[in-house]
């Protein structure tokens, strides 16, 4: 799926910033694609963009309105349908991260058919993928993996894209989750693909490329998460990464949504190498990204230094300290 | 999905037995559920059941007509629609293993709505599963795993059901693939589930049970298959098996559909134990099922003896020699 930009971010009338976190993530990483926000009366979220009407957005060159907020229950409220239909009639495509498909609403479907505009439901995919082949393809790839879900895998891949481009690498973030798809304007929410096609979809997301081009593939879940490890393994095999970075949140004691303790970083490195060798025998770990947001400065620095020491790898917090040490490691193994 | 039996097997007018292998698999394992077959002129497949008209089948007590054959291309030919509609009007449900959904044909959908009969598309699932939790549940479970796809995992699980029941175990085959769903009248084609819900679907397929009850869960793919390993890992975590049997075809040199060599049995045992411990720390291998159909008697016996010796585990071919040695091993660890 390819989503045309620039975007108008639709925030609805959500009660807090958390409900608009998809929109806020897009602004963080693609401010140049976000020309404005459209809010309904009572909206408590603010992406710090100019407020625009849909007509103003179209006049400013916006091509897609992104529904970047979720209301309680994740369904599409009736009073959001009116602006979505208006956007279609004004010549914009509409993209949504809601669980419910836009096209399942009869008014929206009719408006899209009448106007010929596109509806993108990034949590769903109608794309038919071949099954994965596991054949080595040209180009270099890095995958972010995790000790758990929601530990910074998307953020780390995006921060690496920025840092590597700054050093002159040809490098592209490759999205595998819904916010990532909005940020890159392309990709597939891999957890929504039919199980048989996980690795095949990733082969499509990160296709053959120039020998010195880097795909920075957003990881999902964890090989040690009892709910989602199948997704993580299919993603690892499809991405066939040359390099991977382990993402970790050191204050977490249980894996998200279940009772299982977190695996150690060493266990994640070891199992990732072991399974990853199937489609890339040269796979190696190039660093550890630690999310230290819940630690004070002293503890953060100590935790990072201890991880680097224990594993003989560069470690950092991408937000607090940047990923230069990990890019150094990449440069050491794969000089430009 | 629960499919009512007894069945009438619809074989269409397929040109050979291979195209009817779903139907033949059902007759092999559930002859008592199969009252007859319905064939169109020119059909070259024969399930060795009485040929019946749909009206005769209904009079004999049949409750579901199973489309147990695939024509070239896997689509539903127009001249198969007529008998399917007739079956619905005669009071039968219709179940299909075709890639195309029965309900996507407007005549079939209209007939099902008019008659109130059920359509089952076992390659698809509309069931919404929760994500897997990985919490240990009561009951005992055995999973068949493989060095590759199509090495006898379904057959081995079914043969174990038969052998264990004969010894007085409470044991039920649990289907995770389309033919298995017809054979057990229940289950989910796990490769058709959305990726996020693989392990959750398996938790539903093999739910909490009496402490001495065995679920014999049909495996899929292989942890070493680059196309399908994600499915295999989610299945392993969801099944949380106490015991597993490795299935192997010794003459195969490449994994099905890809260029990768087969892993060794030792590698499969090792990685299955390592990953399986996440949801069942007591997981153990209880035997090796070797498909020796391409070997002569001497080579078959030798291959089996060598595998048993190399791994210190019982080994057998379920068809040629039966699985008694593996049931002995189960009885040794879990006496009735």
XYZ file of C-alpha atoms in Angstrom:
672
model
C 0.000 0.000 0.000
C 1.321 3.422 -0.981
C -0.227 6.457 0.723
C 0.090 9.797 -1.089
C 1.429 12.721 0.951
C 1.320 15.456 2.187
C -1.173 14.654 4.919
C -3.931 16.384 6.837
C -4.132 14.739 10.269
C -7.693 14.109 11.459
C -7.760 14.052 15.272
C -11.533 13.835 15.771
C -12.700 14.796 19.239
C -10.577 12.426 21.290
C -10.311 13.100 25.034
C -6.510 12.985 25.395
C -3.180 12.906 23.555
C -2.785 9.128 23.966
C -5.794 8.546 21.716
C -3.986 10.515 18.986
C -0.606 8.822 19.348
C -0.593 7.605 15.732
C -0.884 11.231 14.529
C 1.763 12.417 16.976
C 4.154 9.705 15.797
C 3.720 10.815 12.191
C 4.495 14.455 13.077
C 7.579 13.381 15.062
C 9.149 11.623 12.095
C 7.655 13.248 9.001
C 6.911 16.890 9.957
C 7.467 17.907 6.334
C 4.587 15.650 5.220
C 2.087 17.050 7.737
C 0.571 20.332 6.528
C -2.189 20.647 9.083
C -4.568 19.098 11.566
C -8.356 18.916 11.481
C -10.079 18.736 14.869
C -13.715 18.508 15.890
C -15.117 20.597 18.762
C -13.955 19.218 22.116
C -10.754 17.602 20.814
C -8.160 17.487 23.620
C -5.259 16.314 21.425
C -2.957 18.741 19.632
C -0.308 17.782 17.078
C 0.957 21.409 17.070
C 0.097 21.839 13.417
C -1.996 24.616 11.846
C -5.709 23.893 12.244
C -7.220 23.662 8.761
C -10.596 22.975 7.232
C -10.663 20.207 4.672
C -11.072 22.791 1.876
C -8.047 24.732 3.147
C -6.012 21.531 3.304
C -6.900 20.615 -0.283
C -5.965 24.135 -1.413
C -2.624 23.790 0.411
C -1.821 20.629 -1.573
C -2.788 17.905 0.910
C -3.433 14.574 -0.834
C -4.504 12.308 2.028
C -6.453 12.829 5.231
C -5.078 10.449 7.870
C -7.423 9.308 10.627
C -4.667 9.393 13.229
C -6.730 8.996 16.366
C -8.848 6.265 17.930
C -11.963 6.829 19.951
C -12.981 4.541 22.802
C -13.669 1.044 21.464
C -11.696 1.565 18.265
C -14.838 1.847 16.133
C -15.690 4.672 13.767
C -18.196 7.048 15.396
C -21.018 8.331 13.193
C -19.964 11.965 13.560
C -16.522 11.138 12.082
C -18.156 9.806 8.926
C -19.265 13.284 7.779
C -15.748 14.820 7.583
C -14.371 11.636 5.988
C -17.022 11.818 3.256
C -16.295 15.533 2.871
C -12.571 14.817 2.435
C -13.332 12.325 -0.344
C -15.603 14.817 -2.085
C -12.897 17.475 -1.772
C -10.491 15.237 -3.684
C -8.462 13.724 -0.837
C -7.722 10.044 -0.229
C -8.426 8.867 3.323
C -6.175 6.543 5.354
C -7.117 5.008 8.681
C -5.492 3.045 11.470
C -8.800 1.990 13.015
C -9.652 -1.678 13.487
C -12.855 -1.145 11.496
C -12.445 -0.812 7.743
C -13.456 2.544 6.243
C -15.076 0.706 3.342
C -17.354 -1.161 5.754
C -19.254 2.090 6.284
C -21.773 2.326 3.418
C -21.649 6.150 3.161
C -17.856 6.194 3.030
C -17.762 3.359 0.523
C -20.309 5.091 -1.705
C -18.400 8.386 -1.541
C -15.118 6.686 -2.446
C -16.755 4.920 -5.393
C -18.424 8.112 -6.589
C -15.262 10.225 -6.351
C -12.710 7.595 -7.335
C -10.579 8.450 -4.276
C -8.631 5.788 -2.406
C -9.382 4.377 1.048
C -6.399 2.929 2.930
C -7.005 0.737 5.981
C -3.507 0.147 7.266
C -4.586 -2.465 9.812
C -5.932 -4.577 6.966
C -4.411 -5.748 3.773
C -6.068 -6.947 0.626
C -2.684 -7.417 -1.039
C -2.036 -11.054 -1.999
C 1.531 -12.031 -1.193
C 3.416 -15.049 -2.425
C 4.783 -17.292 0.329
C 8.329 -16.437 1.409
C 11.134 -18.053 -0.535
C 14.047 -17.368 1.810
C 16.409 -16.816 -1.135
C 19.172 -14.301 -0.403
C 18.538 -11.058 -2.271
C 20.917 -8.157 -2.907
C 21.005 -5.163 -0.596
C 21.776 -4.874 3.126
C 19.149 -5.136 5.841
C 18.956 -4.362 9.529
C 16.092 -5.556 11.736
C 15.200 -4.196 15.163
C 14.207 -7.031 17.509
C 13.010 -6.868 21.094
C 12.961 -8.445 24.499
C 9.248 -7.553 24.421
C 6.552 -5.663 22.489
C 6.543 -1.843 22.699
C 10.168 -1.348 23.699
C 11.192 1.057 20.918
C 11.736 -1.059 17.803
C 10.039 1.409 15.434
C 11.716 4.389 17.055
C 15.139 2.719 16.839
C 14.743 1.868 13.143
C 13.668 5.448 12.386
C 16.524 6.934 14.427
C 18.968 4.690 12.555
C 17.536 5.861 9.229
C 18.187 9.458 10.250
C 21.695 8.841 11.629
C 22.796 6.656 8.715
C 21.468 9.080 6.094
C 23.367 11.874 7.876
C 26.558 9.870 7.330
C 25.806 9.356 3.671
C 24.343 5.864 3.698
C 21.490 5.046 1.339
C 19.041 3.858 3.990
C 15.265 3.477 4.134
C 12.982 2.723 7.027
C 10.671 -0.198 6.160
C 7.382 -0.220 8.030
C 5.730 -3.358 9.406
C 3.186 -1.691 11.726
C 0.417 0.811 11.272
C 2.100 3.993 12.518
C 5.199 3.028 10.584
C 3.144 2.692 7.392
C 1.890 6.277 7.772
C 5.428 7.478 8.498
C 6.909 5.822 5.424
C 3.821 6.138 3.208
C 4.296 2.465 2.338
C 4.366 -0.941 3.978
C 2.128 -3.517 5.555
C 0.896 -4.044 9.106
C 2.469 -7.470 9.266
C 0.376 -8.666 12.188
C -2.719 -8.321 9.956
C -1.384 -10.610 7.211
C -2.663 -14.198 6.961
C -0.237 -16.465 8.841
C 1.072 -18.369 5.810
C 2.318 -15.164 4.197
C 4.250 -13.412 6.996
C 7.717 -13.951 5.587
C 6.459 -13.477 2.020
C 5.004 -10.093 2.948
C 8.322 -9.034 4.492
C 10.152 -10.083 1.330
C 7.816 -7.690 -0.480
C 8.330 -4.897 2.098
C 12.134 -5.081 1.873
C 12.796 -6.211 -1.711
C 16.042 -6.703 -3.635
C 18.050 -3.460 -3.705
C 21.455 -2.017 -4.575
C 24.266 -3.944 -2.866
C 25.134 -1.016 -0.571
C 21.560 0.062 0.201
C 20.237 -0.479 3.741
C 16.669 -1.383 4.579
C 15.992 -0.615 8.240
C 13.156 -2.993 9.002
C 10.801 -2.250 11.895
C 10.570 -5.303 14.142
C 7.406 -6.584 15.840
C 6.852 -8.485 19.065
C 9.583 -10.768 20.372
C 10.724 -14.334 19.709
C 10.030 -14.824 23.430
C 6.501 -13.390 23.512
C 3.964 -16.242 23.775
C 1.296 -14.279 21.879
C 3.324 -12.956 18.947
C 6.553 -14.948 18.513
C 5.263 -16.466 15.270
C 5.023 -12.992 13.745
C 8.547 -12.166 14.980
C 10.017 -15.351 13.487
C 8.336 -14.903 10.100
C 9.564 -11.312 10.108
C 13.124 -12.425 10.915
C 13.124 -15.001 8.113
C 11.574 -12.620 5.580
C 13.875 -9.712 6.444
C 16.976 -11.971 6.277
C 18.901 -9.263 8.128
C 22.654 -8.828 7.895
C 22.522 -6.897 11.160
C 20.126 -6.574 14.054
C 19.734 -4.317 17.076
C 18.138 -5.601 20.302
C 15.674 -3.156 21.868
C 15.026 -3.370 25.599
C 13.143 -1.599 28.381
C 15.069 -2.346 31.587
C 12.355 -1.556 34.148
C 9.801 -3.952 32.730
C 9.366 -7.171 34.717
C 6.620 -8.984 32.779
C 6.051 -9.228 29.045
C 3.263 -7.030 27.789
C -0.195 -8.550 28.235
C 0.993 -11.887 29.665
C 2.542 -13.282 32.865
C 5.906 -14.272 31.372
C 9.137 -12.659 32.611
C 11.308 -10.828 30.056
C 14.091 -12.827 28.418
C 17.647 -11.590 28.876
C 19.335 -9.602 26.106
C 21.793 -12.488 25.728
C 18.958 -14.958 25.128
C 17.458 -12.684 22.478
C 20.797 -12.284 20.690
C 21.429 -15.996 20.791
C 18.011 -17.143 19.509
C 17.892 -14.392 16.862
C 21.263 -15.481 15.467
C 20.290 -19.115 15.602
C 16.965 -18.683 13.786
C 18.128 -15.848 11.532
C 20.925 -17.976 10.065
C 18.299 -19.916 8.118
C 17.922 -17.085 5.612
C 21.156 -15.166 6.283
C 24.096 -17.190 7.607
C 26.099 -13.962 8.174
C 23.562 -12.372 10.567
C 25.139 -10.478 13.485
C 24.091 -8.256 16.354
C 25.413 -4.693 16.012
C 24.060 -3.057 19.123
C 21.586 -2.669 21.952
C 19.009 0.126 22.106
C 17.831 0.719 25.646
C 14.736 2.737 26.417
C 15.729 4.517 29.651
C 12.752 6.841 29.947
C 11.922 5.529 33.426
C 15.483 5.908 34.754
C 17.320 8.961 36.097
C 20.506 10.122 34.372
C 22.874 8.153 36.578
C 20.932 4.917 36.331
C 20.452 5.350 32.575
C 24.178 5.796 31.950
C 24.988 2.893 34.226
C 22.457 0.549 32.638
C 23.735 1.343 29.155
C 27.389 0.927 30.123
C 26.629 -2.373 31.836
C 24.794 -3.725 28.785
C 27.610 -2.673 26.441
C 30.133 -4.313 28.714
C 28.207 -7.533 29.246
C 27.683 -8.154 25.529
C 30.739 -6.522 23.967
C 28.467 -4.382 21.792
C 27.655 -0.693 21.495
C 24.605 0.303 23.538
C 22.657 3.537 23.769
C 19.259 5.121 24.275
C 18.165 6.441 20.859
C 16.255 9.359 22.385
C 18.507 10.332 25.267
C 21.954 9.736 23.779
C 21.490 8.968 20.068
C 22.581 5.933 18.080
C 26.007 7.094 16.863
C 27.812 4.221 18.628
C 25.649 1.698 16.748
C 26.184 3.471 13.416
C 29.930 3.345 14.159
C 29.632 -0.408 14.552
C 27.741 -0.687 11.254
C 30.415 1.426 9.572
C 33.140 -0.772 11.007
C 31.592 -3.912 9.439
C 30.168 -2.320 6.295
C 32.218 0.779 5.384
C 30.521 3.086 2.906
C -16.020 -24.411 13.272
C -18.013 -27.583 13.894
C -19.057 -29.637 10.863
C -22.040 -31.966 11.313
C -21.554 -35.573 10.193
C -22.189 -38.050 8.574
C -20.817 -36.798 5.266
C -21.551 -37.200 1.578
C -18.242 -36.722 -0.276
C -18.556 -34.636 -3.433
C -15.788 -35.584 -5.872
C -16.917 -33.515 -8.870
C -15.413 -34.615 -12.168
C -11.740 -34.441 -11.257
C -9.278 -36.142 -13.605
C -7.321 -38.196 -11.029
C -7.195 -39.423 -7.434
C -4.698 -36.750 -6.363
C -7.301 -34.041 -6.976
C -9.579 -35.837 -4.488
C -6.975 -36.415 -1.785
C -8.940 -34.461 0.815
C -11.888 -36.848 0.373
C -9.617 -39.903 0.414
C -7.990 -38.695 3.653
C -11.406 -38.383 5.286
C -12.386 -41.921 4.286
C -9.052 -43.288 5.573
C -9.596 -41.924 9.053
C -13.356 -41.564 9.480
C -14.944 -44.305 7.332
C -17.889 -44.434 9.747
C -18.706 -40.781 8.984
C -18.690 -41.235 5.190
C -21.980 -42.695 3.953
C -21.456 -42.146 0.256
C -19.835 -40.308 -2.614
C -21.414 -38.096 -5.264
C -19.603 -37.952 -8.598
C -20.279 -36.094 -11.810
C -19.926 -37.795 -15.221
C -16.241 -38.263 -16.093
C -14.960 -38.332 -12.510
C -11.755 -40.397 -12.345
C -11.470 -40.433 -8.549
C -13.102 -43.115 -6.422
C -13.319 -43.086 -2.634
C -14.761 -46.659 -2.709
C -18.007 -45.531 -1.156
C -21.535 -46.179 -2.439
C -22.430 -43.699 -5.185
C -25.472 -41.725 -4.035
C -27.656 -38.948 -5.319
C -28.054 -36.008 -2.998
C -31.630 -37.078 -2.233
C -30.484 -40.615 -1.376
C -27.779 -39.201 0.874
C -30.273 -37.026 2.746
C -32.594 -40.020 3.167
C -29.665 -42.053 4.530
C -29.065 -39.428 7.244
C -26.196 -37.415 5.729
C -25.922 -33.946 7.291
C -23.085 -32.334 5.323
C -21.864 -32.573 1.754
C -18.086 -32.149 1.742
C -16.458 -30.715 -1.384
C -13.443 -32.983 -1.041
C -11.840 -32.424 -4.424
C -10.131 -29.540 -6.191
C -10.302 -28.866 -9.877
C -7.408 -27.278 -11.759
C -6.808 -23.746 -10.476
C -8.581 -24.342 -7.170
C -11.614 -22.286 -8.195
C -15.221 -23.430 -8.097
C -16.373 -24.422 -11.591
C -19.854 -23.315 -12.607
C -21.112 -26.862 -13.085
C -20.271 -27.663 -9.425
C -22.549 -24.859 -8.250
C -25.724 -26.710 -9.286
C -25.198 -29.776 -7.047
C -24.048 -27.538 -4.157
C -27.253 -25.511 -4.417
C -29.239 -28.758 -4.658
C -27.575 -30.088 -1.482
C -28.571 -26.922 0.408
C -32.143 -27.216 -0.839
C -32.205 -30.880 0.197
C -31.355 -29.866 3.776
C -27.607 -30.536 3.860
C -24.872 -28.178 5.034
C -21.964 -27.827 2.611
C -18.271 -27.748 3.616
C -15.418 -26.918 1.254
C -11.648 -26.986 1.222
C -11.363 -24.794 -1.860
C -9.412 -21.539 -1.778
C -12.504 -19.706 -2.978
C -15.251 -19.174 -0.427
C -18.565 -20.876 -1.131
C -20.384 -17.743 0.035
C -18.582 -15.690 -2.632
C -20.772 -17.389 -5.233
C -24.045 -15.435 -5.319
C -26.246 -18.469 -6.126
C -24.746 -20.520 -3.312
C -25.006 -17.632 -0.867
C -28.638 -17.018 -1.807
C -29.483 -20.714 -1.440
C -27.832 -20.894 1.993
C -29.718 -17.800 3.147
C -33.025 -19.120 1.822
C -32.640 -22.571 3.364
C -30.858 -21.579 6.580
C -28.185 -24.255 5.951
C -24.548 -23.700 6.912
C -21.599 -23.114 4.589
C -18.170 -24.071 5.966
C -15.040 -22.837 4.222
C -12.302 -24.606 6.114
C -9.500 -22.652 4.456
C -10.991 -19.466 5.858
C -12.024 -18.488 9.312
C -14.382 -15.783 10.426
C -13.860 -16.796 14.067
C -12.315 -13.976 16.147
C -9.672 -15.353 18.474
C -8.113 -13.633 21.465
C -4.308 -13.340 21.305
C -2.496 -16.245 22.946
C -1.793 -15.952 26.654
C 0.770 -18.720 27.076
C -0.636 -19.630 30.506
C -0.280 -23.325 31.345
C -3.659 -25.035 31.177
C -4.681 -28.458 32.508
C -4.586 -31.529 30.287
C -1.722 -33.200 28.411
C -0.758 -32.301 24.848
C 1.419 -33.820 22.159
C 2.433 -31.932 19.017
C 3.776 -33.469 15.826
C 6.584 -31.320 14.396
C 8.568 -31.779 11.206
C 11.869 -31.438 9.442
C 9.725 -30.101 6.561
C 6.148 -29.623 5.327
C 4.222 -32.712 4.134
C 6.240 -35.333 5.997
C 3.358 -37.041 7.832
C 2.491 -34.799 10.790
C -1.277 -35.207 10.386
C -1.008 -38.923 9.762
C 1.217 -39.390 12.828
C -1.167 -37.470 15.116
C -4.122 -39.521 13.835
C -2.223 -42.820 14.198
C -1.313 -41.848 17.775
C -4.968 -41.092 18.523
C -5.907 -44.581 17.370
C -3.065 -46.354 19.188
C -3.521 -44.418 22.433
C -7.292 -44.912 22.476
C -6.700 -48.646 21.948
C -4.635 -48.636 25.143
C -7.328 -46.826 27.071
C -6.026 -43.276 26.958
C -8.513 -40.425 26.630
C -7.004 -38.881 23.496
C -8.325 -36.573 20.781
C -6.793 -35.530 17.487
C -6.824 -31.722 17.166
C -6.884 -30.437 13.607
C -4.908 -27.413 12.410
C -5.211 -27.979 8.646
C -8.079 -28.355 6.230
C -8.170 -32.136 5.790
C -7.736 -32.517 9.535
C -10.736 -30.260 10.142
C -12.935 -32.538 8.004
C -11.561 -35.615 9.774
C -12.254 -34.269 13.253
C -15.341 -32.229 12.325
C -13.792 -29.337 14.239
C -10.711 -27.120 14.206
C -9.149 -24.275 12.302
C -6.824 -24.164 9.301
C -4.167 -22.338 11.279
C -2.316 -21.041 8.231
C -5.441 -19.027 7.319
C -5.609 -17.185 10.656
C -4.404 -13.576 10.871
C -0.766 -13.600 12.056
C -1.364 -11.969 15.438
C -3.728 -14.750 16.480
C -1.833 -17.956 15.611
C -1.068 -19.020 19.173
C -4.450 -17.740 20.390
C -6.231 -19.900 17.828
C -4.262 -22.963 18.955
C -5.188 -22.259 22.571
C -8.799 -22.407 21.377
C -8.239 -25.603 19.346
C -6.649 -27.461 22.287
C -8.349 -25.950 25.348
C -8.078 -26.785 29.041
C -9.029 -30.435 29.657
C -8.973 -33.178 32.297
C -5.481 -33.645 33.747
C -5.031 -37.062 32.133
C -6.599 -36.190 28.756
C -4.326 -36.023 25.702
C -4.754 -33.599 22.833
C -2.819 -34.843 19.810
C -2.201 -31.628 17.931
C -1.523 -31.732 14.194
C 1.659 -29.780 13.429
C 2.211 -27.518 10.424
C 5.342 -26.588 8.491
C 8.695 -26.618 10.267
C 10.633 -24.228 12.485
C 13.273 -24.484 9.748
C 11.051 -23.724 6.757
C 11.687 -20.152 5.540
C 8.112 -19.766 4.280
C 6.160 -21.100 7.234
C 8.305 -21.141 10.394
C 6.226 -18.348 11.924
C 3.143 -20.565 11.782
C 5.107 -23.467 13.309
C 6.388 -21.325 16.200
C 2.972 -19.845 17.007
C 1.560 -23.367 16.907
C 4.274 -24.636 19.275
C 3.655 -21.814 21.759
C -0.133 -22.167 21.586
C -0.107 -25.966 21.902
C 2.325 -25.816 24.861
C 3.031 -29.522 24.339
C 4.245 -31.835 27.088
C 5.505 -34.183 24.388
C 6.391 -33.933 20.733
C 7.175 -36.349 17.922
C 9.512 -35.347 15.074
C 8.263 -36.385 11.628
C 10.795 -36.878 8.841
C 11.041 -38.041 5.238
C 14.578 -39.375 4.783
C 14.826 -39.221 0.985
C 14.005 -35.538 0.690
C 16.995 -33.291 0.009
C 15.400 -29.832 -0.245
C 12.601 -28.305 1.767
C 9.296 -28.206 -0.038
C 8.967 -25.236 -2.403
C 12.299 -23.625 -1.542
C 16.022 -24.228 -2.078
C 16.943 -24.857 1.567
C 18.342 -28.233 2.676
C 16.460 -30.159 5.359
C 17.552 -29.626 8.964
C 18.740 -32.672 10.895
C 16.381 -34.392 13.334
C 18.741 -33.339 16.148
C 18.416 -29.671 15.156
C 14.630 -29.943 15.132
C 14.563 -31.578 18.566
C 16.921 -28.985 19.972
C 15.138 -25.881 18.634
C 11.685 -27.288 19.469
C 12.726 -27.857 23.085
C 14.364 -24.477 23.300
C 11.387 -22.520 21.928
C 8.727 -24.795 23.422
C 10.018 -24.214 26.966
C 8.533 -20.724 26.832
C 5.031 -22.087 27.378
C 5.883 -25.547 28.762
C 9.195 -25.893 30.588
C 8.709 -29.700 30.800
C 8.489 -30.237 27.008
C 10.249 -33.396 25.792
C 10.661 -35.380 22.604
C 9.047 -38.846 22.794
C 9.845 -40.259 19.404
C 10.602 -39.997 15.722
C 8.085 -40.857 12.988
C 9.818 -41.667 9.728
C 7.950 -41.799 6.454
C 9.736 -44.651 4.639
C 7.393 -44.947 1.667
C 10.264 -44.435 -0.794
C 12.543 -47.036 0.846
C 12.648 -50.816 0.501
C 12.134 -52.991 3.590
C 15.807 -53.319 4.414
C 16.559 -49.617 4.043
C 13.418 -48.676 5.956
C 14.311 -50.877 8.921
C 17.893 -49.653 8.859
C 16.928 -45.952 8.681
C 14.535 -46.324 11.592
C 17.030 -48.229 13.728
C 19.745 -45.683 13.001
C 17.485 -42.767 13.991
C 16.422 -44.488 17.219
C 20.045 -45.175 18.041
C 21.350 -41.719 17.185
C 18.773 -39.920 19.344
C 18.079 -42.443 22.092
C 14.379 -42.324 21.255
C 11.805 -44.731 19.838
C 11.428 -44.428 16.081
C 8.994 -46.009 13.639
C 7.035 -45.548 10.440
C 3.382 -45.092 11.451
C 2.080 -46.792 8.291
C 4.617 -49.570 7.838
C 5.338 -50.555 11.433
C 2.881 -48.668 13.653
C 3.544 -46.313 16.531
C 3.520 -48.751 19.467
C 7.135 -47.932 20.440
C 6.203 -44.245 20.763
C 3.065 -45.026 22.767
C 5.289 -47.173 25.039
C 7.483 -44.133 25.602
C 4.425 -41.990 26.406
C 3.220 -44.655 28.829
C 6.622 -44.764 30.489
C 6.520 -41.015 31.225
C 2.776 -40.635 31.762
C 1.319 -43.952 32.960
C -2.456 -44.203 32.681
